[in-house]
């Protein structure tokens, strides 16, 4: 299920006459006039001294209202709008950027058969999905690289055994030779448009 997310945007703002208020506009597109997505948040400012304040806003990203297209994933421009102590308004049109990504999900890794005889084939699989802001459901993450990782025993780091891509239904599946008791998992590093995630590991007894 796709849910709305709340995140913070903040800046330290200074003006000789002090800072009255600050708001933030986040927009997606080639330019502000033709933006295909806009998020707005009014901030709460905490004075640091007579001329400087720290201003933080909570911004809501909601597929039901302002993230209705998967194409909105990626780089958004942040434009702070500040009002100084004298009432003058300044727009910060510099290159302030944020990246909004679609969350991804991975099922627990499953290795079969279990227990397995040493030297025999072990099939390891997991399924990846990604939030669809258009359908309000999770959809298969297709054709993305994932890493099959293994940790011998019950402690220590995981090491990568294979690199493979998810199929048209989001599944990653491959076979390995069973060598020793240990845990298998899949790891997804994420992309510029999607969030990284790691599946829960499956521990295998090797006989």
Short mmCIF file of C-alpha atoms in Angstrom, two decimals:
data_model
loop_
_atom_site.label_atom_id
_atom_site.label_comp_id
_atom_site.label_asym_id
_atom_site.label_seq_id
_atom_site.Cartn_x
_atom_site.Cartn_y
_atom_site.Cartn_z
CA UNK A 1 0.00 0.00 0.00
CA UNK A 2 1.35 3.41 -0.98
CA UNK A 3 1.35 5.94 1.86
CA UNK A 4 2.12 9.61 2.21
CA UNK A 5 5.46 10.62 3.73
CA UNK A 6 6.41 13.69 5.73
CA UNK A 7 9.96 15.02 5.51
CA UNK A 8 11.76 18.15 6.68
CA UNK A 9 13.40 20.99 4.75
CA UNK A 10 15.56 23.46 6.64
CA UNK A 11 17.99 26.34 6.22
CA UNK A 12 19.85 28.93 8.26
CA UNK A 13 18.68 32.37 7.07
CA UNK A 14 20.24 35.77 7.79
CA UNK A 15 19.23 39.37 7.15
CA UNK A 16 20.40 42.64 8.75
CA UNK A 17 16.79 43.39 9.80
CA UNK A 18 16.17 39.88 11.11
CA UNK A 19 13.99 37.05 9.78
CA UNK A 20 10.19 37.18 10.03
CA UNK A 21 9.23 33.99 8.19
CA UNK A 22 10.43 31.46 5.63
CA UNK A 23 8.54 29.02 3.41
CA UNK A 24 9.83 26.45 0.97
CA UNK A 25 8.66 25.52 -2.50
CA UNK A 26 9.80 22.23 -3.99
CA UNK A 27 9.07 21.86 -7.67
CA UNK A 28 9.75 19.34 -10.41
CA UNK A 29 10.28 20.19 -14.05
CA UNK A 30 12.40 22.21 -16.44
CA UNK A 31 11.47 25.51 -14.76
CA UNK A 32 9.15 26.82 -12.06
CA UNK A 33 6.63 28.28 -14.52
CA UNK A 34 6.10 24.89 -16.15
CA UNK A 35 6.52 22.66 -13.12
CA UNK A 36 4.58 19.39 -13.22
CA UNK A 37 4.79 18.94 -9.47
CA UNK A 38 4.87 21.37 -6.52
CA UNK A 39 5.24 20.81 -2.77
CA UNK A 40 4.97 23.69 -0.30
CA UNK A 41 5.80 23.94 3.40
CA UNK A 42 5.69 26.82 5.89
CA UNK A 43 8.51 26.72 8.39
CA UNK A 44 8.98 27.34 12.07
CA UNK A 45 11.93 29.67 12.68
CA UNK A 46 14.12 29.65 15.77
CA UNK A 47 16.21 32.83 16.22
CA UNK A 48 19.92 32.18 16.66
CA UNK A 49 20.71 35.86 17.15
CA UNK A 50 19.26 39.24 16.11
CA UNK A 51 19.92 38.70 12.39
CA UNK A 52 19.91 34.91 11.90
CA UNK A 53 17.29 32.19 12.32
CA UNK A 54 17.14 28.46 11.73
CA UNK A 55 13.95 27.70 9.79
CA UNK A 56 12.56 24.19 9.34
CA UNK A 57 9.41 23.09 7.52
CA UNK A 58 7.61 19.75 7.33
CA UNK A 59 6.55 18.90 3.78
CA UNK A 60 4.05 16.18 2.92
CA UNK A 61 4.52 14.03 -0.20
CA UNK A 62 1.21 12.31 -0.89
CA UNK A 63 0.35 10.17 -3.96
CA UNK A 64 -3.29 11.13 -3.45
CA UNK A 65 -2.66 14.85 -3.85
CA UNK A 66 0.76 15.94 -5.15
CA UNK A 67 2.69 12.85 -6.32
CA UNK A 68 0.20 11.35 -8.74
CA UNK A 69 2.73 10.31 -11.39
CA UNK A 70 5.72 7.97 -11.16
CA UNK A 71 7.49 10.38 -13.51
CA UNK A 72 7.78 12.82 -10.59
CA UNK A 73 10.51 10.70 -9.00
CA UNK A 74 13.94 12.30 -9.26
CA UNK A 75 15.43 15.74 -8.74
CA UNK A 76 13.29 18.56 -7.34
CA UNK A 77 14.40 22.18 -6.97
CA UNK A 78 14.02 23.86 -3.58
CA UNK A 79 13.12 27.56 -3.58
CA UNK A 80 13.14 29.20 -0.14
CA UNK A 81 10.93 32.29 0.17
CA UNK A 82 12.01 34.52 3.07
CA UNK A 83 10.42 37.60 4.61
CA UNK A 84 12.82 39.79 6.56
CA UNK A 85 12.09 41.90 9.62
CA UNK A 86 11.17 44.88 7.43
CA UNK A 87 8.64 42.90 5.40
CA UNK A 88 10.76 42.49 2.26
CA UNK A 89 10.34 39.18 0.43
CA UNK A 90 13.29 37.38 -1.16
CA UNK A 91 13.12 34.21 -3.25
CA UNK A 92 16.20 32.00 -3.10
CA UNK A 93 16.44 30.89 -6.70
CA UNK A 94 19.83 29.24 -6.34
CA UNK A 95 20.62 25.61 -7.12
CA UNK A 96 19.10 24.02 -4.03
CA UNK A 97 18.15 20.48 -4.93
CA UNK A 98 16.40 17.52 -3.35
CA UNK A 99 15.83 14.01 -4.66
CA UNK A 100 12.47 12.32 -4.11
CA UNK A 101 12.51 8.57 -4.70
CA UNK A 102 9.94 5.80 -4.92
CA UNK A 103 10.31 3.32 -2.03
CA UNK A 104 11.14 -0.30 -2.85
CA UNK A 105 10.32 -3.50 -1.01
CA UNK A 106 11.86 -6.97 -0.99
CA UNK A 107 10.34 -10.18 0.30
CA UNK A 108 12.33 -12.38 2.62
CA UNK A 109 14.94 -14.38 0.74
CA UNK A 110 13.98 -18.06 0.41
CA UNK A 111 16.56 -20.80 -0.20
CA UNK A 112 15.45 -24.34 -1.13
CA UNK A 113 15.73 -27.20 -0.49
CA UNK A 114 16.40 -27.21 3.23
CA UNK A 115 18.30 -28.89 4.66
CA UNK A 116 20.61 -29.35 1.68
CA UNK A 117 23.48 -31.76 1.06
CA UNK A 118 26.91 -30.22 0.68
CA UNK A 119 27.80 -29.75 -2.99
CA UNK A 120 24.18 -29.87 -4.16
CA UNK A 121 22.35 -27.01 -5.88
CA UNK A 122 20.51 -24.48 -3.77
CA UNK A 123 17.88 -22.22 -5.34
CA UNK A 124 17.72 -18.75 -3.80
CA UNK A 125 14.97 -16.29 -4.67
CA UNK A 126 13.24 -13.11 -3.54
CA UNK A 127 10.78 -10.67 -5.09
CA UNK A 128 11.11 -6.92 -5.44
CA UNK A 129 8.34 -4.38 -5.78
CA UNK A 130 8.25 -0.59 -5.99
CA UNK A 131 5.57 1.90 -4.94
CA UNK A 132 3.42 3.10 -7.82
CA UNK A 133 2.17 6.62 -7.22
CA UNK A 134 -0.32 6.16 -10.07
CA UNK A 135 -2.07 2.96 -9.01
CA UNK A 136 -1.55 3.40 -5.23
CA UNK A 137 -0.21 -0.15 -5.11
CA UNK A 138 3.18 -1.78 -5.28
CA UNK A 139 4.30 -2.95 -8.72
CA UNK A 140 7.04 -5.42 -9.72
CA UNK A 141 10.48 -3.84 -10.02
CA UNK A 142 11.51 -5.12 -13.43
CA UNK A 143 14.99 -5.48 -14.91
CA UNK A 144 16.96 -4.01 -12.00
CA UNK A 145 20.24 -5.40 -10.71
CA UNK A 146 20.31 -7.10 -7.34
CA UNK A 147 23.15 -8.81 -5.50
CA UNK A 148 22.94 -12.30 -4.06
CA UNK A 149 24.96 -12.22 -0.85
CA UNK A 150 26.14 -14.93 1.56
CA UNK A 151 27.44 -15.01 5.12
CA UNK A 152 29.07 -18.17 6.41
CA UNK A 153 27.86 -19.17 9.85
CA UNK A 154 25.91 -16.75 12.01
CA UNK A 155 28.18 -13.70 12.16
CA UNK A 156 30.48 -11.60 10.04
CA UNK A 157 29.96 -9.63 6.85
CA UNK A 158 27.93 -10.69 3.84
CA UNK A 159 29.87 -11.17 0.60
CA UNK A 160 28.43 -10.91 -2.91
CA UNK A 161 28.17 -14.17 -4.84
CA UNK A 162 26.29 -13.09 -7.94
CA UNK A 163 24.80 -10.12 -9.75
CA UNK A 164 21.51 -10.65 -11.56
CA UNK A 165 18.42 -8.77 -12.72
CA UNK A 166 14.82 -9.09 -11.64
CA UNK A 167 12.42 -10.63 -14.14
CA UNK A 168 9.14 -9.21 -15.48
CA UNK A 169 7.39 -10.17 -12.25
CA UNK A 170 10.07 -8.69 -10.00
CA UNK A 171 11.64 -12.00 -9.03
CA UNK A 172 15.35 -12.62 -8.59
CA UNK A 173 16.23 -16.32 -8.68
CA UNK A 174 19.45 -18.24 -9.14
CA UNK A 175 21.23 -21.40 -8.04
CA UNK A 176 24.44 -21.84 -6.05
CA UNK A 177 26.38 -24.80 -4.71
CA UNK A 178 25.81 -25.44 -1.02
CA UNK A 179 29.16 -25.32 0.77
CA UNK A 180 28.58 -24.63 4.47
CA UNK A 181 25.94 -23.49 6.94
CA UNK A 182 25.16 -19.84 6.38
CA UNK A 183 22.67 -17.15 5.41
CA UNK A 184 21.66 -15.89 1.98
CA UNK A 185 20.03 -12.58 1.13
CA UNK A 186 19.44 -10.23 -1.81
CA UNK A 187 20.52 -6.59 -1.77
CA UNK A 188 19.33 -3.74 -4.00
CA UNK A 189 21.54 -0.65 -4.14
CA UNK A 190 18.80 1.68 -5.35
CA UNK A 191 18.88 4.12 -8.26
CA UNK A 192 18.46 7.84 -8.78
CA UNK A 193 14.69 7.21 -8.76
CA UNK A 194 14.27 4.37 -6.25
CA UNK A 195 15.29 3.70 -2.65
CA UNK A 196 17.81 1.00 -1.72
CA UNK A 197 16.61 -2.03 0.23
CA UNK A 198 17.89 -5.34 1.56
CA UNK A 199 15.84 -8.49 2.00
CA UNK A 200 15.77 -10.53 5.18
CA UNK A 201 18.27 -13.38 5.16
CA UNK A 202 17.44 -17.10 5.05
CA UNK A 203 19.74 -19.38 7.07
CA UNK A 204 20.57 -22.74 5.47
CA UNK A 205 21.76 -25.93 7.16
CA UNK A 206 24.19 -27.86 4.99
CA UNK A 207 24.47 -31.60 5.69
#
